[in-house]
Short mmCIF file of C-alpha atoms and ligand atoms in Angstrom, two decimals:
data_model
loop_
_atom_site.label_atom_id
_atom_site.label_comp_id
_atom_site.label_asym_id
_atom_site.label_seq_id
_atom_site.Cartn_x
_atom_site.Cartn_y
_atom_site.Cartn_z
CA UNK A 1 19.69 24.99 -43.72
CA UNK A 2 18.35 27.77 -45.90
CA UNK A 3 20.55 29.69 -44.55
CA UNK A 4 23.98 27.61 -44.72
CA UNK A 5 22.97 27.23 -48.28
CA UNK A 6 22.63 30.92 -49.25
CA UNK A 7 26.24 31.31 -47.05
CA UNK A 8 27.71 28.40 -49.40
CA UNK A 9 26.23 30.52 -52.64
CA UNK A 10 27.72 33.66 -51.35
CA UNK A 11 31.18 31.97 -51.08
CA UNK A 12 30.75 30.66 -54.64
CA UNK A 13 29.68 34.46 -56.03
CA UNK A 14 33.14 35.07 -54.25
CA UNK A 15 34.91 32.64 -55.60
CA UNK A 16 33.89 33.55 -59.26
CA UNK A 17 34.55 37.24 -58.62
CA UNK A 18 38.22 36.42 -57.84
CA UNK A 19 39.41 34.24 -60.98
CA UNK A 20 36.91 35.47 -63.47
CA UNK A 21 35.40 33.74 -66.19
CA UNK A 22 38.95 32.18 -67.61
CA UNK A 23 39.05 30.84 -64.02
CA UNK A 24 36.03 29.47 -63.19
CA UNK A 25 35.11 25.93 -64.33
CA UNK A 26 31.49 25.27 -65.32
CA UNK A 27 30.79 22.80 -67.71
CA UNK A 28 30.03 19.35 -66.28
CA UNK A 29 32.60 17.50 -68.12
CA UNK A 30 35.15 19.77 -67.40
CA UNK A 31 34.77 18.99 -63.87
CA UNK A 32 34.46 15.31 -63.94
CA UNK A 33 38.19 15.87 -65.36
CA UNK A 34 38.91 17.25 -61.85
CA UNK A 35 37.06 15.47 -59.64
CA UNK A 36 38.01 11.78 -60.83
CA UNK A 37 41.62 10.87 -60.33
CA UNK A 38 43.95 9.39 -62.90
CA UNK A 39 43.36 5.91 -62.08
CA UNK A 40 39.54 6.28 -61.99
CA UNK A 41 39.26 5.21 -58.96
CA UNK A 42 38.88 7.76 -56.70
CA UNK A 43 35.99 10.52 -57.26
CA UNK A 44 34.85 12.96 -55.06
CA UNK A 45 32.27 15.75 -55.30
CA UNK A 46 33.41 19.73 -56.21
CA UNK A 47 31.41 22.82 -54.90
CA UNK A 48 33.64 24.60 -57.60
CA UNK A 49 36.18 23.88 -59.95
CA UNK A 50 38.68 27.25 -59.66
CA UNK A 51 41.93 28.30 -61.72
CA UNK A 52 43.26 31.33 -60.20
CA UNK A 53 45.76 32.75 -62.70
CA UNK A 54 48.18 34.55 -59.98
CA UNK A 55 49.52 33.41 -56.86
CA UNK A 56 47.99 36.72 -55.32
CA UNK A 57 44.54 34.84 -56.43
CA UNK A 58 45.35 31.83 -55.18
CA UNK A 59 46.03 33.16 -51.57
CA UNK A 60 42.35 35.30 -52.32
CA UNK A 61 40.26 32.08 -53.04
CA UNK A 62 41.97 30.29 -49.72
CA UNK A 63 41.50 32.81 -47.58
CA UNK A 64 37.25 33.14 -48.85
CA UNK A 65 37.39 28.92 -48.32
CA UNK A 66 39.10 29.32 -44.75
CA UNK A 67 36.58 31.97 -43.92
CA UNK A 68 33.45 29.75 -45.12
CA UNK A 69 35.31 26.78 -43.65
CA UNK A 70 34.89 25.66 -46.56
CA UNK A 71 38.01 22.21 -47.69
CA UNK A 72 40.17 22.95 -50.38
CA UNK A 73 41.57 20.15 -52.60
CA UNK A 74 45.14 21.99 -54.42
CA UNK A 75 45.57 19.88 -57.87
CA UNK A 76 48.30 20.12 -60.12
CA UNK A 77 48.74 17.72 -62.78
CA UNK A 78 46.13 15.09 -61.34
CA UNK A 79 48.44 12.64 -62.35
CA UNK A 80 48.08 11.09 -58.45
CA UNK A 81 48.97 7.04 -58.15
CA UNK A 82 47.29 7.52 -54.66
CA UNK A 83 43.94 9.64 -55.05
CA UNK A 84 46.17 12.69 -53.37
CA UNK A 85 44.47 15.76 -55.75
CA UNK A 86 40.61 14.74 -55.98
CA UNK A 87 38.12 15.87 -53.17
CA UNK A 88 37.47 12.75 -50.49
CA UNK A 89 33.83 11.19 -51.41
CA UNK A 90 31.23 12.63 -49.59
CA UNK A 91 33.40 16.29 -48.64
CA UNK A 92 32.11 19.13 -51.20
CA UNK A 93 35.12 20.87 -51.64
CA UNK A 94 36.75 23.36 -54.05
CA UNK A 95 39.17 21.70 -56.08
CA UNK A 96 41.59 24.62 -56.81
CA UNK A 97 43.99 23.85 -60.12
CA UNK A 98 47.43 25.58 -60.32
CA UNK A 99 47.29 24.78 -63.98
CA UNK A 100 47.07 28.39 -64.86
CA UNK A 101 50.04 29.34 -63.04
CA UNK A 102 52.63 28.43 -65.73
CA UNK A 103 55.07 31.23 -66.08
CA UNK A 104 58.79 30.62 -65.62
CA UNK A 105 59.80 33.49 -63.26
CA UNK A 106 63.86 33.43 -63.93
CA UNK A 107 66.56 31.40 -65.13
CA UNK A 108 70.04 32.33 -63.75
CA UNK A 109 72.66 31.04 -65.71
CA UNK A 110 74.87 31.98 -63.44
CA UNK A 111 74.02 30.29 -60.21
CA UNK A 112 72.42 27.63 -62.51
CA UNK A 113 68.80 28.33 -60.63
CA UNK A 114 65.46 28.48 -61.48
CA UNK A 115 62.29 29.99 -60.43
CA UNK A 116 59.08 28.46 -61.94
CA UNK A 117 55.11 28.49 -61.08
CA UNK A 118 53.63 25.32 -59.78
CA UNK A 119 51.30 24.55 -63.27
CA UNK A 120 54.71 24.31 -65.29
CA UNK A 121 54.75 20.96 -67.03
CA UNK A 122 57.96 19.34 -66.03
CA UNK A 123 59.03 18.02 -69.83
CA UNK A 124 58.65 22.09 -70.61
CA UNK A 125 60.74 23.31 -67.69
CA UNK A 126 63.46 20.26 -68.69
CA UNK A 127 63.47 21.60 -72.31
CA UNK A 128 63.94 25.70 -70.80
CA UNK A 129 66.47 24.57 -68.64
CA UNK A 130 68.36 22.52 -71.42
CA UNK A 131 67.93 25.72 -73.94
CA UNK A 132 69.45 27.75 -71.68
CA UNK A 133 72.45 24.92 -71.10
CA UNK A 134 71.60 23.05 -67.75
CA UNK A 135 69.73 20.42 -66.67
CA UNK A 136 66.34 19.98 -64.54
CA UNK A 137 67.59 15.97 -63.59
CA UNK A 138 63.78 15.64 -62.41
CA UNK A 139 62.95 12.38 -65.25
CA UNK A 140 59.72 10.51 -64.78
CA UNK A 141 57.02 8.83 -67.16
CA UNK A 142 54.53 11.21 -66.52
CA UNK A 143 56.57 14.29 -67.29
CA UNK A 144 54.81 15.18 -69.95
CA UNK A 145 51.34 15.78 -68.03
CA UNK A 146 52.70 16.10 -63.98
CA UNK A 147 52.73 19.57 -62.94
CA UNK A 148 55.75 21.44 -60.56
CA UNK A 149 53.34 22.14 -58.06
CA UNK A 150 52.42 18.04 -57.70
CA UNK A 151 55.64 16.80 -58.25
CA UNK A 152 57.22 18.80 -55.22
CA UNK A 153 53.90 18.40 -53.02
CA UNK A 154 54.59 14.77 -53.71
CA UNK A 155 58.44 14.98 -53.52
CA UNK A 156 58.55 13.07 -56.94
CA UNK A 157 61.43 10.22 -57.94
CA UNK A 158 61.95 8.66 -60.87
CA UNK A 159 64.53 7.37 -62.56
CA UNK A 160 67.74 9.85 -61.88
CA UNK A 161 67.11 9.49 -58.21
CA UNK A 162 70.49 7.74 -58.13
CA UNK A 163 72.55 10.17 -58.92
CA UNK A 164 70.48 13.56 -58.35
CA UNK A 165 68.35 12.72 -55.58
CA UNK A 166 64.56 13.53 -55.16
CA UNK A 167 62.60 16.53 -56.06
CA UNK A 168 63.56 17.60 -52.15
CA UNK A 169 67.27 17.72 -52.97
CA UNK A 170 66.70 19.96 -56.35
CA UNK A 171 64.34 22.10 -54.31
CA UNK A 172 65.97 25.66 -52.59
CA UNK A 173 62.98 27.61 -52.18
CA UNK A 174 59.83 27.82 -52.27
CA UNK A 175 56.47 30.25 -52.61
CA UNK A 176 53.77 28.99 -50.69
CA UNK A 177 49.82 29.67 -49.98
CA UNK A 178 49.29 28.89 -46.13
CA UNK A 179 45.73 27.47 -45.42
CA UNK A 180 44.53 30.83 -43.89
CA UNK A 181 45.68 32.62 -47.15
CA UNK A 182 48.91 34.09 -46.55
CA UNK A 183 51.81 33.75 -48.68
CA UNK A 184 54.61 32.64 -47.12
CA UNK A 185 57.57 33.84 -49.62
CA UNK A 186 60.22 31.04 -49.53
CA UNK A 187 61.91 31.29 -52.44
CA UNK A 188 65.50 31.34 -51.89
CA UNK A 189 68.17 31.09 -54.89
CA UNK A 190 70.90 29.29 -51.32
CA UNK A 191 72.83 26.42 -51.38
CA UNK A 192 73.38 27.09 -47.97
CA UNK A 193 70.79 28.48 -45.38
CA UNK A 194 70.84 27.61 -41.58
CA UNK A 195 68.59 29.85 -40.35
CA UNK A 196 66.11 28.28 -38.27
CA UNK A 197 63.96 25.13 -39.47
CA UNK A 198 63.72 24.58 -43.25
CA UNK A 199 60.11 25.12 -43.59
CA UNK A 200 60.23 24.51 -47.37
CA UNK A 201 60.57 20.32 -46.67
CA UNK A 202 58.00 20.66 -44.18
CA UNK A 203 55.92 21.63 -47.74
CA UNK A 204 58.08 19.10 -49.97
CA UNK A 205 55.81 15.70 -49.88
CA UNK A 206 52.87 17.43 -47.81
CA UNK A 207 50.53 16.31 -50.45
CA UNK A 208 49.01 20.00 -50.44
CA UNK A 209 47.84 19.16 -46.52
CA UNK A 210 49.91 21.97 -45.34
CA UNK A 211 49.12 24.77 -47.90
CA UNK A 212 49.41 25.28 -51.55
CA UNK A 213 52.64 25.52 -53.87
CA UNK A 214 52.81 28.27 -56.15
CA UNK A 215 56.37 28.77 -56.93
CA UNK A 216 59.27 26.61 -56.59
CA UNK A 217 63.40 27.84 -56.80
CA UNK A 218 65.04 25.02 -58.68
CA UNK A 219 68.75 23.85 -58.54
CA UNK A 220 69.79 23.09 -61.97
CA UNK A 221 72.87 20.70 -63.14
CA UNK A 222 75.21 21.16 -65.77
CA UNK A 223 73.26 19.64 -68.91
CA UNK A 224 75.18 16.53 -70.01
CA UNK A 225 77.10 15.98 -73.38
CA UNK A 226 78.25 12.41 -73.32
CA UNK A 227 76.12 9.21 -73.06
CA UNK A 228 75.76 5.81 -73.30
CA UNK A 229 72.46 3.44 -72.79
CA UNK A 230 72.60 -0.06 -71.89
CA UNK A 231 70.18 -2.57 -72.19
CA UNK A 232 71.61 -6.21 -69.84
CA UNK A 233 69.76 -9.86 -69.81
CA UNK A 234 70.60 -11.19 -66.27
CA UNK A 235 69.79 -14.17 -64.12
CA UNK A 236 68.15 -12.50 -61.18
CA UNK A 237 68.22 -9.23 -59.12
CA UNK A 238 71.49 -10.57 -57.09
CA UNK A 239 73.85 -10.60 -60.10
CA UNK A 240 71.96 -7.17 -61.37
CA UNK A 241 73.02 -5.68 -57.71
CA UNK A 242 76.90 -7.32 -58.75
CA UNK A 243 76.65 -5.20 -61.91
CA UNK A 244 75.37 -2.21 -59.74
CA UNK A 245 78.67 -2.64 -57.67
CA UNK A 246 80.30 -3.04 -60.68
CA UNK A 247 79.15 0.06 -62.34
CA UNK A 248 79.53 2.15 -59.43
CA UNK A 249 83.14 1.25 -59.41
CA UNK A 250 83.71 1.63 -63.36
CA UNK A 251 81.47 4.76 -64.50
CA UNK A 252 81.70 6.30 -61.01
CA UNK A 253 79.47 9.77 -60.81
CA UNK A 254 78.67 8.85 -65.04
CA UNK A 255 76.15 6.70 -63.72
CA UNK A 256 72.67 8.12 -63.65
CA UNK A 257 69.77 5.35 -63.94
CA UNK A 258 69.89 1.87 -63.01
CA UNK A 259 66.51 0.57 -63.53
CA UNK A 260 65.66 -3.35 -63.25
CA UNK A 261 63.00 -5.05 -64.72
CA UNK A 262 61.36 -8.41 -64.80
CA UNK A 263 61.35 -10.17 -67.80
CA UNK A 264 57.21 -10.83 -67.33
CA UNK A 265 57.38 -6.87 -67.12
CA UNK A 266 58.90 -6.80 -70.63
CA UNK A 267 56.50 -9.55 -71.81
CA UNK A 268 53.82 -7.19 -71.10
CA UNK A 269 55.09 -4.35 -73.23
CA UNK A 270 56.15 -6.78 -76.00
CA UNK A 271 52.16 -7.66 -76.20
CA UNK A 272 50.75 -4.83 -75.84
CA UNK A 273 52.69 -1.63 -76.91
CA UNK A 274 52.79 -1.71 -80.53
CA UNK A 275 56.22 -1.16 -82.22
CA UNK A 276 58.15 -2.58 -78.95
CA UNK A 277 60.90 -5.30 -79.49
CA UNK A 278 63.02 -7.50 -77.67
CA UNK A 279 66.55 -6.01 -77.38
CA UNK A 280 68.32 -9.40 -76.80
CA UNK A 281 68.12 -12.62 -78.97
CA UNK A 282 67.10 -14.68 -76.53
CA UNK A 283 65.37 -14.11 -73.36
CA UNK A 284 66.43 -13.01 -70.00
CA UNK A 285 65.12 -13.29 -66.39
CA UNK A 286 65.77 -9.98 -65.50
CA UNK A 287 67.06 -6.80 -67.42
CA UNK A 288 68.81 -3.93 -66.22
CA UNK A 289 68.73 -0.27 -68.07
CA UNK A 290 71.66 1.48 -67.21
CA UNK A 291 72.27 4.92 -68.32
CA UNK A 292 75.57 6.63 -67.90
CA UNK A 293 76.04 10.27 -69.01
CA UNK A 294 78.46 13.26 -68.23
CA UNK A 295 78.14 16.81 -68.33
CA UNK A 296 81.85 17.39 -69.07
CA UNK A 297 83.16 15.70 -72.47
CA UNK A 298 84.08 12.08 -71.62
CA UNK A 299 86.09 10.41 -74.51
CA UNK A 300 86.79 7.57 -71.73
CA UNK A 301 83.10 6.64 -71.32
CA UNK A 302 82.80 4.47 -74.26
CA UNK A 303 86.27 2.23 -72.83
CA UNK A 304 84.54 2.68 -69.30
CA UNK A 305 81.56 0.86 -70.74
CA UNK A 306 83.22 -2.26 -72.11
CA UNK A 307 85.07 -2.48 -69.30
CA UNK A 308 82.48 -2.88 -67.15
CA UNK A 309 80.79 -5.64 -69.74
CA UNK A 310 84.11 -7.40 -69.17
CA UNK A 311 84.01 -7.48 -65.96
CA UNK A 312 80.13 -8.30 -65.32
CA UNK A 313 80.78 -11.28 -68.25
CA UNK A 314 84.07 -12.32 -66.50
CA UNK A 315 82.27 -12.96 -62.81
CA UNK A 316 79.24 -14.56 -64.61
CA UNK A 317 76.81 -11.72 -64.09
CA UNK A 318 75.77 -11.17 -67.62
CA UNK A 319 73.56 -13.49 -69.88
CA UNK A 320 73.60 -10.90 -72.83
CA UNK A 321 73.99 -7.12 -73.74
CA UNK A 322 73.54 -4.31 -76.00
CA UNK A 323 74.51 -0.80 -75.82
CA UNK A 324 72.60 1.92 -77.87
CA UNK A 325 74.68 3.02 -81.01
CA UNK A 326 71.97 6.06 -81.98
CA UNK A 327 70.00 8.19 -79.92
CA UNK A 328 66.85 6.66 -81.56
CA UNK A 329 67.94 3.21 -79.95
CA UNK A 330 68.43 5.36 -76.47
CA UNK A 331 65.18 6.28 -76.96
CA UNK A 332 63.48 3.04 -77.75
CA UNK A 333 65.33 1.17 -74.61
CA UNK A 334 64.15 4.07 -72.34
CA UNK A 335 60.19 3.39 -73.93
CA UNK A 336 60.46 -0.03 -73.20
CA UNK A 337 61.03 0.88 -69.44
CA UNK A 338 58.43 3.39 -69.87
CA UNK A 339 55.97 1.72 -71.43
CA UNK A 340 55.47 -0.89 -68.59
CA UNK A 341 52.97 1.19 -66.67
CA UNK A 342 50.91 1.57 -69.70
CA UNK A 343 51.15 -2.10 -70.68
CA UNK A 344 49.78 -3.13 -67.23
CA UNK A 345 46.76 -1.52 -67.43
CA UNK A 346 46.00 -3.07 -70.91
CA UNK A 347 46.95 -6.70 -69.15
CA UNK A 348 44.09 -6.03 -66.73
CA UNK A 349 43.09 -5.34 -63.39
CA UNK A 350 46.65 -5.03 -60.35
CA UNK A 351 46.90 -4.51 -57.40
CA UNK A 352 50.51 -1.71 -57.43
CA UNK A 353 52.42 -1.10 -54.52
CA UNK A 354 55.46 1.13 -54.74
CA UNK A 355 57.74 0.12 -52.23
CA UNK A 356 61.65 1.00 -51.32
CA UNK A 357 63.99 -1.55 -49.40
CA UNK A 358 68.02 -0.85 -48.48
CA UNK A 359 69.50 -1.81 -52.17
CA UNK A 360 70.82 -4.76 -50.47
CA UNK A 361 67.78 -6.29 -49.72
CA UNK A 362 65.81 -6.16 -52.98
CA UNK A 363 66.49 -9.54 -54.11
CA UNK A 364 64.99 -11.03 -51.04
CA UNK A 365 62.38 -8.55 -51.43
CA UNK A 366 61.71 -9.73 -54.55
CA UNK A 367 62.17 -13.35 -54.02
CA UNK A 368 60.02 -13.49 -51.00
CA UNK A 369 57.30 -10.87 -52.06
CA UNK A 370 56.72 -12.80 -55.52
CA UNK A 371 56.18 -16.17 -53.09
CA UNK A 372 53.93 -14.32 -51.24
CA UNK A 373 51.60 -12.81 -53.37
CA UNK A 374 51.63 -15.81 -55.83
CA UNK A 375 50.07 -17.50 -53.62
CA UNK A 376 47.96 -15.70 -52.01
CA UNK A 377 46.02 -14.98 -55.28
CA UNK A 378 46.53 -18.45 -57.80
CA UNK A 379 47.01 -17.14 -61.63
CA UNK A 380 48.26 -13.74 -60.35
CA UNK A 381 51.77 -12.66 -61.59
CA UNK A 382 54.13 -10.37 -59.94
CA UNK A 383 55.27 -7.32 -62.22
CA UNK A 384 58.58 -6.40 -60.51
CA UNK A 385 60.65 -2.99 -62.27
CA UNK A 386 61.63 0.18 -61.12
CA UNK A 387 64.84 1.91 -59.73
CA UNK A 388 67.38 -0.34 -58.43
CA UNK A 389 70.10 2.11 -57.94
CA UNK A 390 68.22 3.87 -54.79
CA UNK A 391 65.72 0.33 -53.91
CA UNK A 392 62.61 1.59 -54.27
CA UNK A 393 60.21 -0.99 -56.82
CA UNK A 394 56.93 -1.09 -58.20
CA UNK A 395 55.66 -4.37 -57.41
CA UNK A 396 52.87 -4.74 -58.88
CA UNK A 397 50.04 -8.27 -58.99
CA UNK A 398 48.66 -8.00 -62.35
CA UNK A 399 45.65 -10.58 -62.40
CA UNK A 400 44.14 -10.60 -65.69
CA UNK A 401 40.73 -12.02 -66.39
CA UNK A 402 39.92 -11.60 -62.56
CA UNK A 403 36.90 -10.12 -60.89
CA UNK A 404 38.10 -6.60 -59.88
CA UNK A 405 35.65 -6.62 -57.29
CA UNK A 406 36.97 -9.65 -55.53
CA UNK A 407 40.24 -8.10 -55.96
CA UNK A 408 39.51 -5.13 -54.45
CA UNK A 409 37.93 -6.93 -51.51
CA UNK A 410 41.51 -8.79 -51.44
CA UNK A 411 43.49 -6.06 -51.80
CA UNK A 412 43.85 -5.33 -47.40
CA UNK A 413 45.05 -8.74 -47.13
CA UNK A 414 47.38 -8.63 -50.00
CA UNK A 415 48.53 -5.42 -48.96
CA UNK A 416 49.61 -6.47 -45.77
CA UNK A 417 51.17 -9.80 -46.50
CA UNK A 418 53.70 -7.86 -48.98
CA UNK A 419 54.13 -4.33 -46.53
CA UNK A 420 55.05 -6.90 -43.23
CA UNK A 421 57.81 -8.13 -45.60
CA UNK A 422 58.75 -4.42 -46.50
CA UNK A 423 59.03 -3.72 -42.24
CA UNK A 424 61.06 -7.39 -41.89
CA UNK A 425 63.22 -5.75 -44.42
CA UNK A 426 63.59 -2.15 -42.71
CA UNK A 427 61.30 -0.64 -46.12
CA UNK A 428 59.08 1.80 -46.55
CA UNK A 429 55.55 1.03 -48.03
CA UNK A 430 55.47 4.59 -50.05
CA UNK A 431 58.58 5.70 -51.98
CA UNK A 432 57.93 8.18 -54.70
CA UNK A 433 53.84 7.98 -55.10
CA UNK A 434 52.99 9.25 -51.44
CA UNK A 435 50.04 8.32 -49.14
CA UNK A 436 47.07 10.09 -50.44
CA UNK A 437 43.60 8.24 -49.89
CA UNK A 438 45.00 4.74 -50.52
CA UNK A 439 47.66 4.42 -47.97
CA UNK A 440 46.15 6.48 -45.44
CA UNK A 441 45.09 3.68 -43.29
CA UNK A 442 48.10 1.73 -43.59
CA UNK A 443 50.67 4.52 -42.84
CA UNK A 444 48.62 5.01 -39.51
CA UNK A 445 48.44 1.50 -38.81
CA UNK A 446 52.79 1.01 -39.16
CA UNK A 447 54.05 4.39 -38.32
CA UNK A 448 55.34 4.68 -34.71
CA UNK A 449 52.55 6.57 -32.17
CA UNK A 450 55.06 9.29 -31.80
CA UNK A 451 56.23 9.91 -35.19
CA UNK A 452 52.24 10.13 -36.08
CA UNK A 453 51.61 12.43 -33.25
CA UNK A 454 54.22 14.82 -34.30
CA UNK A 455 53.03 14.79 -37.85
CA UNK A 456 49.52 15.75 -36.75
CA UNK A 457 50.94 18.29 -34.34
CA UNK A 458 52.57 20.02 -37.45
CA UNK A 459 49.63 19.42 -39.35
CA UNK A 460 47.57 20.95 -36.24
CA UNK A 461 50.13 24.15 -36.29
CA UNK A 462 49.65 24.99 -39.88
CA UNK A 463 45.88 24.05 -41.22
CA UNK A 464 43.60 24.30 -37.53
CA UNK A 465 41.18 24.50 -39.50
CA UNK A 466 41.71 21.00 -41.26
CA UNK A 467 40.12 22.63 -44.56
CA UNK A 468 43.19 21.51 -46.47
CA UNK A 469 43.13 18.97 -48.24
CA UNK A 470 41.23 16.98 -45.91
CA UNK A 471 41.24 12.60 -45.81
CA UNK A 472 44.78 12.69 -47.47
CA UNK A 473 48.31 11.29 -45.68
CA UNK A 474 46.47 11.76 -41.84
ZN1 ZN B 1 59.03 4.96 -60.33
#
């Protein structure tokens, strides 16, 4: 024991040695930060807390931990829904940050590319892409905290999924620390590449069990001039999937977000986000916030627009509209849809799930989930919003005044009635917030045996070891 002990303090004397004193985290409030997640609900104890200022320093402190054997939990942002970036309870590890790493490497203006260290803040690599005329279309409520390095380990959505795909499709390269402490040096500027596997989406939604991001090559869009913000009352999530057709057919590529959202979901932010108002008269069942924008000037958008209120009014799809006249109005639509997260948690305790569903399918997702867990759990109420353009919902049981212990003890069963629903309907139970700790269980219990064998084969080839971020997806 003594001597495991003095091993463990040698590592740490390493450790130190290799970030320094701006690297090395000591004071015990500094690393509660890191070792609890965001939703406080998942702690886990730290050997050290590092932040190795250089990818070269990064691939120094891995390769002490592999030696020592010692796991290694990669954090970003620690802005994890699923307890992905804390240590597992009961696993000393060394939680490494990337936080440090914040330099933007290059932007090419040219082939509209971007190479950027995994502790950039997203909402600062948006605003260097826009100053230099493009657009990162990465757009999520977090993106003032969540980190590069967490949002591609996580392959992050959001709400411009719809037309720009997932952090996977805006990735073309990346730079990453291997568990053994090699750098792998992925980052290619190519649209097109077929040479071999594409390692980098092996990395892309690995949760940091494969090895650490450092570096990511970005695809930029052209940044957009034109746009117009829509707030719609409708009668349920079938006529908001008519004005989706509808919109498709009217605004064409102009159409960017289509989020839906629950008129109890709005209730919530109308109580408890001060400054939040109704945008409609009267209310609504259901809303829809649909954005179109352009990146070329579109003096047809505005006509586009009304036509497709026509239309949606004409077939009976609309109960009432308004469409944003300033950019402050934009704005305060856009918090109301933002806001909802926040407004939960003051409602009290939830259980969340973050589920996806062919587009066609979400109103009996909806319809049959809400019957589900309504009555599984009497006074709970289903919070239903999220991005109806590409199917994936947060579905969320929000259960104020309850005991959160009993609802934690209910949570398996809850889980399961509203996942079974998600297979029946050819879903996924994961979309955009990953496995982590929390879904862990569940992913092994309705993935196929072979599709779990071949991820632990590929988790087998990379980390033999296991030392990376151990207890997370497998
Ligand atoms: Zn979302």
């Amino acid at each position: 024991m003594a001597g495991r002990a003095a091993s463990r303090q040698g590592t740490l004397v390493a450790l130190r040695a290799i970030v320094g004193e701006a690297g090395w985290v000591g004071d015990p409030e500094a690393i509660a930060a890191h070792t609890l997640d965001w939703r406080r609900r998942w702690r886990g104890p730290a050997l050290a807390v590092v932040k190795p200022a250089s990818t070269a320093e990064v691939a120094e402190v891995v390769a002490v931990c592999a030696k020592a054997g010692v796991p290694v939990v990669p954090q970003a942002g620690n802005t994890s829904l699923v307890g992905g970036a804390v240590p597992r309870a009961g696993e000393p590890s060394v939680v490494l940050s990337v936080s440090r790493l914040r330099s933007i490497r290059r932007i090419d203006p040219i082939d509209g590319t971007m190479v950027v260290e995994a502790g950039c803040v997203l909402a600062d690599v948006q605003r260097e892409a826009r100053a230099a005329g493009w657009l990162l279309p990465l757009a999520l409520a977090a993106e003032g905290t969540a980190e590069i390095g967490g949002l591609l380990s996580t392959n992050a959505g959001g709400v411009h999924v719809l037309r720009y795909g997932t952090a996977r499709q805006l990735t073309l390269g990346l730079e990453v620390v291997l568990p053994d402490g090699r750098i792998w040096d992925g980052l290619r500027l190519l649209r097109k590449d077929n040479t071999g596997y594409d390692l980098k989406q092996l990395f892309i939604g690995a949760e940091g069990t494969l090895g650490i991001v450092t570096a990511a090559a970005l695809q930029l869009s052209p940044g957009l001039r034109d746009r117009r913000v829509l707030w719609l009352g409708v009668r349920d999530p079938h006529a908001a999937l008519g004005v989706l057709a509808q919109a498709r057919h009217e605004l064409g590529e102009a159409l960017v977000a289509f989020e839906l959202i629950s008129r109890v979901a709005l209730e919530l932010v109308l109580a408890h986000v001060p400054g939040s108002s109704d945008p409609l008269p009267a209310p609504a069942s259901w809303y829809v916030l649909l954005e179109a924008a352009t990146s070329a000037a579109a003096p047809w958008l505005g006509n586009a627009v009304e036509r497709l209120l026509e239309t949606a009014a004409r077939a009976g799809l609309l109960c009432d509209a308004v469409v944003a006249s300033t950019s402050e109005q934009e704005t305060a639509l856009w918090r109301l849809r933002e806001s909802i997260p926040e407004a939960e948690v003051r409602e009290g305790p939830s259980i969340k799930h973050d589920i996806a569903v062919p587009v066609s399918r979400v109103p009996a997702l909806v319809a049959q989930g809400a019957a589900l867990l309504e009555a599984a759990w009497p006074g709970g109420r289903v919070v239903a919003f999220g991005h109806l353009g590409d199917g994936n919902l947060h579905f969320n049981l929000s259960c104020p005044g309850a005991d959160p212990v009993a609802l934690r003890a209910a949570e398996p069963r809850l889980n399961a009635l509203i996942f079974d629903l998600v297979g029946r309907l050819e879903g996924t139970i994961s979309a955009e917030h990953g496995i982590g700790q929390l879904r862990r269980e569940e992913l092994a219990a309705r993935r196929s045996p072979l599709e779990l064998e071949l991820m632990r084969r590929i988790k087998q080839a990379l980390d033999p070891a296991g030392i990376m971020n151990p207890g997370k997806v497998l």
